Amino acid sequence: MEKINLEKFKGLIWDLDGTIYDISEAIKKAVGDSIEKYEMNVNPDDVLEEIAHLIEEIQNYPVPKILLNSYELLKVKFLEGISFFKKLRIAIYLFNQFNKYKEAESTIFKGVDELIAKIYNKKLRLAILTNNKSQYAEEVLEKFNLTKYFDTIIGFNDVSEVKPSPEGIQIILKKWNLNPKDTIFIGDMTTDIEAGKAAKVKMICVASGLAKKETLNEHRPDILVDNTEQLIELFNI
Ligand SMILES: [Mg+2]
């Protein structure tokens, strides 16, 4: 497997959910509960990716904005053929269950904290770019003693367009005064790949659970690895 030579880079931007922080159990449990409660005829594995995108999108929207956009938001395949109000009920239930499980079921991926520390010790600058709220990212980093490594955290509240827009990456590059070619972005979703490619940074995608590897591959990241273990091997430090 190709190795990353960190001497060639000066900055590394991380997505949070699904890349550093593993929220897959909370999503899986919430999906399972919803399928059972509403007797939906879908295979949980087929819908996880879509639901992960949906949850990422609505996670920190204020409720009026969710309602205002719900017609568009709920145009997802797993809710096809269901009346609008029932869709809304299912989505709200799913989201509540997710929030109920999130805190207890989520943790950082094994070894990712050590990898972050090692990269930091190589004098690279580190940032978080999340479509979630920046305050949420601060709380997760604090909980796992990672705050000291990151000099910048950008959430949806800091940009006018979230990923797949490259805006967040561009804000960080400007702050760091770095070129795209000096910088790596690591994420787990197709929206991350699109943002990274549009910003022309080195895009590493880690298929750590929610998005299918084939789907990620179709979006052509520079490097695609299966999981955190492979990501650690890739850096070889
Ligand atoms: Mg993610």
CSV table of C-alpha atoms and ligand atoms in Angstrom, one decimal:
chain,number,residue,atom,x,y,z
A,1,MET,CA,0.0,0.0,0.0
A,2,GLU,CA,1.0,3.6,-0.7
A,3,LYS,CA,2.5,5.4,2.3
A,4,ILE,CA,2.1,9.1,3.1
A,5,ASN,CA,5.4,11.0,3.6
A,6,LEU,CA,4.5,13.6,6.1
A,7,GLU,CA,7.6,15.7,5.3
A,8,LYS,CA,5.8,16.8,2.2
A,9,PHE,CA,2.8,18.2,4.1
A,10,LYS,CA,2.3,21.1,6.5
A,11,GLY,CA,-1.3,20.8,7.5
A,12,LEU,CA,-3.9,18.1,8.1
A,13,ILE,CA,-7.7,18.7,8.2
A,14,TRP,CA,-10.0,16.1,9.8
A,15,ASP,CA,-13.6,15.5,9.5
A,16,LEU,CA,-15.0,14.5,12.9
A,17,ASP,CA,-18.1,12.2,12.8
A,18,GLY,CA,-17.2,8.8,11.2
A,19,THR,CA,-13.5,9.8,10.9
A,20,ILE,CA,-12.3,10.4,14.4
A,21,TYR,CA,-15.6,9.9,16.3
A,22,ASP,CA,-17.5,6.6,15.7
A,23,ILE,CA,-21.2,7.3,15.7
A,24,SER,CA,-22.1,4.2,13.7
A,25,GLU,CA,-23.6,2.2,16.7
A,26,ALA,CA,-26.0,5.0,17.6
A,27,ILE,CA,-27.1,5.3,13.9
A,28,LYS,CA,-27.5,1.5,13.6
A,29,LYS,CA,-29.6,1.3,16.7
A,30,ALA,CA,-31.8,4.2,15.8
A,31,VAL,CA,-32.4,2.7,12.3
A,32,GLY,CA,-33.2,-0.7,13.9
A,33,ASP,CA,-35.7,0.9,16.3
A,34,SER,CA,-37.4,2.9,13.5
A,35,ILE,CA,-37.7,-0.1,11.2
A,36,GLU,CA,-39.3,-2.1,14.0
A,37,LYS,CA,-41.6,0.6,15.2
A,38,TYR,CA,-42.9,1.6,11.8
A,39,GLU,CA,-42.7,-1.9,10.4
A,40,MET,CA,-40.7,-0.7,7.4
A,41,ASN,CA,-39.7,-3.2,4.8
A,42,VAL,CA,-36.1,-2.2,4.3
A,43,ASN,CA,-32.7,-3.7,4.9
A,44,PRO,CA,-30.8,-1.6,7.5
A,45,ASP,CA,-27.5,-2.1,5.7
A,46,ASP,CA,-29.0,-0.6,2.6
A,47,VAL,CA,-30.1,2.6,4.2
A,48,LEU,CA,-27.3,3.4,6.7
A,49,GLU,CA,-25.4,5.6,4.3
A,50,GLU,CA,-28.4,7.7,3.3
A,51,ILE,CA,-29.5,8.0,7.0
A,52,ALA,CA,-26.0,9.0,8.0
A,53,HIS,CA,-26.1,11.9,5.5
A,54,LEU,CA,-29.6,12.9,6.6
A,55,ILE,CA,-28.6,12.9,10.3
A,56,GLU,CA,-25.4,14.8,9.6
A,57,GLU,CA,-27.4,17.4,7.7
A,58,ILE,CA,-30.1,17.9,10.4
A,59,GLN,CA,-28.1,17.3,13.5
A,60,ASN,CA,-27.7,20.9,14.6
A,61,TYR,CA,-30.3,22.7,12.4
A,62,PRO,CA,-32.7,24.6,14.6
A,63,VAL,CA,-36.2,23.0,14.5
A,64,PRO,CA,-37.8,25.7,12.3
A,65,LYS,CA,-35.2,25.2,9.7
A,66,ILE,CA,-35.7,21.4,9.7
A,67,LEU,CA,-39.5,21.9,9.2
A,68,LEU,CA,-39.0,24.5,6.6
A,69,ASN,CA,-36.7,22.2,4.6
A,70,SER,CA,-38.3,18.9,5.5
A,71,TYR,CA,-39.9,18.3,2.2
A,72,GLU,CA,-36.5,18.4,0.4
A,73,LEU,CA,-34.7,16.7,3.3
A,74,LEU,CA,-37.0,13.7,3.3
A,75,LYS,CA,-36.7,13.0,-0.4
A,76,VAL,CA,-34.6,9.9,0.6
A,77,LYS,CA,-35.0,6.5,-0.9
A,78,PHE,CA,-35.7,4.6,2.3
A,79,LEU,CA,-38.8,6.8,2.9
A,80,GLU,CA,-40.1,6.5,-0.7
A,81,GLY,CA,-43.8,5.8,-1.1
A,82,ILE,CA,-44.6,6.9,2.4
A,83,SER,CA,-46.9,9.9,3.0
A,84,PHE,CA,-45.2,13.2,3.9
A,85,PHE,CA,-46.6,13.3,7.5
A,86,LYS,CA,-45.6,9.7,8.2
A,87,LYS,CA,-42.1,10.5,6.8
A,88,LEU,CA,-41.8,13.3,9.2
A,89,ARG,CA,-42.9,11.2,12.1
A,90,ILE,CA,-40.4,8.5,11.2
A,91,ALA,CA,-37.6,11.0,10.7
A,92,ILE,CA,-38.3,12.7,14.0
A,93,TYR,CA,-38.4,9.3,15.8
A,94,LEU,CA,-35.2,8.2,14.2
A,95,PHE,CA,-33.5,11.4,15.1
A,96,ASN,CA,-34.6,11.2,18.7
A,97,GLN,CA,-33.4,7.6,19.0
A,98,PHE,CA,-30.1,8.6,17.5
A,99,ASN,CA,-29.7,11.4,20.1
A,100,LYS,CA,-30.7,9.0,22.9
A,101,TYR,CA,-27.9,6.5,21.9
A,102,LYS,CA,-25.3,9.0,20.7
A,103,GLU,CA,-23.6,9.9,24.0
A,104,ALA,CA,-23.5,6.4,25.5
A,105,GLU,CA,-22.7,4.4,22.3
A,106,SER,CA,-20.1,6.6,20.6
A,107,THR,CA,-16.4,6.8,21.1
A,108,ILE,CA,-13.3,7.6,19.1
A,109,PHE,CA,-11.9,5.0,16.7
A,110,LYS,CA,-9.2,2.8,18.3
A,111,GLY,CA,-5.8,4.3,17.8
A,112,VAL,CA,-6.9,7.5,16.2
A,113,ASP,CA,-5.9,9.6,19.2
A,114,GLU,CA,-2.3,8.2,19.1
A,115,LEU,CA,-2.2,8.9,15.3
A,116,ILE,CA,-3.3,12.5,15.9
A,117,ALA,CA,-0.6,12.9,18.6
A,118,LYS,CA,2.1,11.6,16.4
A,119,ILE,CA,1.2,13.8,13.4
A,120,TYR,CA,1.1,16.8,15.8
A,121,ASN,CA,4.6,15.9,17.0
A,122,LYS,CA,5.8,16.0,13.4
A,123,LYS,CA,4.8,19.8,13.6
A,124,LEU,CA,1.9,19.6,11.2
A,125,ARG,CA,-1.0,22.0,11.9
A,126,LEU,CA,-4.3,20.2,12.6
A,127,ALA,CA,-7.9,21.4,12.1
A,128,ILE,CA,-11.4,19.9,12.4
A,129,LEU,CA,-13.9,20.6,9.6
A,130,THR,CA,-17.4,19.3,10.4
A,131,ASN,CA,-20.9,19.9,9.1
A,132,ASN,CA,-21.9,19.7,12.7
A,133,LYS,CA,-21.8,22.7,15.1
A,134,SER,CA,-18.2,23.8,16.1
A,135,GLN,CA,-19.3,23.7,19.8
A,136,TYR,CA,-20.2,20.0,19.4
A,137,ALA,CA,-16.7,19.3,17.9
A,138,GLU,CA,-15.1,21.2,20.9
A,139,GLU,CA,-17.0,19.0,23.3
A,140,VAL,CA,-16.0,15.8,21.6
A,141,LEU,CA,-12.3,16.8,21.5
A,142,GLU,CA,-12.4,17.8,25.1
A,143,LYS,CA,-14.0,14.6,26.2
A,144,PHE,CA,-11.2,12.5,24.6
A,145,ASN,CA,-8.3,14.9,25.5
A,146,LEU,CA,-7.7,15.9,21.9
A,147,THR,CA,-8.2,19.7,22.3
A,148,LYS,CA,-4.5,20.6,22.5
A,149,TYR,CA,-3.7,19.2,19.1
A,150,PHE,CA,-6.2,21.3,17.0
A,151,ASP,CA,-5.6,25.0,16.4
A,152,THR,CA,-8.7,25.4,14.3
A,153,ILE,CA,-12.3,24.1,14.4
A,154,ILE,CA,-14.7,24.9,11.7
A,155,GLY,CA,-18.4,24.0,11.9
A,156,PHE,CA,-21.5,24.7,9.9
A,157,ASN,CA,-21.8,27.9,11.9
A,158,ASP,CA,-18.5,29.2,10.5
A,159,VAL,CA,-19.3,28.9,6.8
A,160,SER,CA,-21.9,30.0,4.4
A,161,GLU,CA,-21.9,26.6,2.6
A,162,VAL,CA,-21.2,23.3,4.3
A,163,LYS,CA,-19.4,20.3,2.6
A,164,PRO,CA,-19.4,19.3,-0.3
A,165,SER,CA,-18.5,23.0,-0.7
A,166,PRO,CA,-14.7,23.5,-0.4
A,167,GLU,CA,-15.4,26.7,1.6
A,168,GLY,CA,-14.4,25.3,5.0
A,169,ILE,CA,-11.1,23.9,3.7
A,170,GLN,CA,-10.4,27.2,2.0
A,171,ILE,CA,-11.0,29.2,5.2
A,172,ILE,CA,-8.5,26.9,7.0
A,173,LEU,CA,-5.9,27.1,4.3
A,174,LYS,CA,-6.1,30.9,4.3
A,175,LYS,CA,-5.8,31.0,8.1
A,176,TRP,CA,-2.7,28.8,7.9
A,177,ASN,CA,-1.4,30.5,4.9
A,178,LEU,CA,-0.8,27.2,3.2
A,179,ASN,CA,-1.3,25.9,-0.4
A,180,PRO,CA,-3.7,23.1,-1.1
A,181,LYS,CA,-0.8,20.8,-2.1
A,182,ASP,CA,0.7,21.2,1.4
A,183,THR,CA,-2.5,19.9,3.0
A,184,ILE,CA,-4.3,16.7,3.6
A,185,PHE,CA,-8.0,16.3,4.3
A,186,ILE,CA,-9.3,13.1,5.8
A,187,GLY,CA,-13.1,12.3,5.8
A,188,ASP,CA,-15.5,9.3,5.6
A,189,MET,CA,-18.3,10.5,3.3
A,190,THR,CA,-18.8,11.4,-0.4
A,191,THR,CA,-19.4,15.0,0.7
A,192,ASP,CA,-15.9,15.0,2.1
A,193,ILE,CA,-14.4,13.7,-1.1
A,194,GLU,CA,-16.2,16.3,-3.1
A,195,ALA,CA,-15.0,19.1,-0.8
A,196,GLY,CA,-11.4,17.9,-0.8
A,197,LYS,CA,-11.3,17.6,-4.5
A,198,ALA,CA,-12.8,21.0,-5.1
A,199,ALA,CA,-10.3,22.5,-2.7
A,200,LYS,CA,-7.4,20.6,-4.5
A,201,VAL,CA,-5.9,19.2,-1.3
A,202,LYS,CA,-4.7,15.6,-0.9
A,203,MET,CA,-8.0,13.7,-0.1
A,204,ILE,CA,-7.8,10.6,2.0
A,205,CYS,CA,-11.1,8.8,2.5
A,206,VAL,CA,-11.6,6.2,5.2
A,207,ALA,CA,-14.5,3.8,4.8
A,208,SER,CA,-15.0,3.4,8.5
A,209,GLY,CA,-18.5,2.2,8.5
A,210,LEU,CA,-21.4,4.1,7.2
A,211,ALA,CA,-20.7,4.8,3.5
A,212,LYS,CA,-20.2,1.9,1.3
A,213,LYS,CA,-16.6,1.5,-0.1
A,214,GLU,CA,-17.9,1.1,-3.7
A,215,THR,CA,-19.8,4.4,-3.4
A,216,LEU,CA,-16.8,6.2,-2.0
A,217,ASN,CA,-14.6,4.7,-4.7
A,218,GLU,CA,-16.9,6.1,-7.4
A,219,HIS,CA,-16.1,9.6,-6.1
A,220,ARG,CA,-12.4,9.0,-6.6
A,221,PRO,CA,-10.6,10.1,-3.5
A,222,ASP,CA,-6.8,10.3,-3.9
A,223,ILE,CA,-6.5,7.4,-1.4
A,224,LEU,CA,-9.2,5.1,0.0
A,225,VAL,CA,-8.6,2.9,3.0
A,226,ASP,CA,-11.0,0.5,4.7
A,227,ASN,CA,-10.7,1.5,8.3
A,228,THR,CA,-8.8,3.4,11.0
A,229,GLU,CA,-6.2,0.6,11.2
A,230,GLN,CA,-5.3,1.0,7.5
A,231,LEU,CA,-5.3,4.8,8.0
A,232,ILE,CA,-2.7,4.4,10.7
A,233,GLU,CA,-0.6,2.1,8.5
A,234,LEU,CA,-0.8,4.6,5.7
A,235,PHE,CA,1.0,7.2,7.8
A,236,ASN,CA,3.7,4.8,8.9
A,237,ILE,CA,4.8,6.8,12.0
B,1,MG,MG,-18.1,12.3,8.7
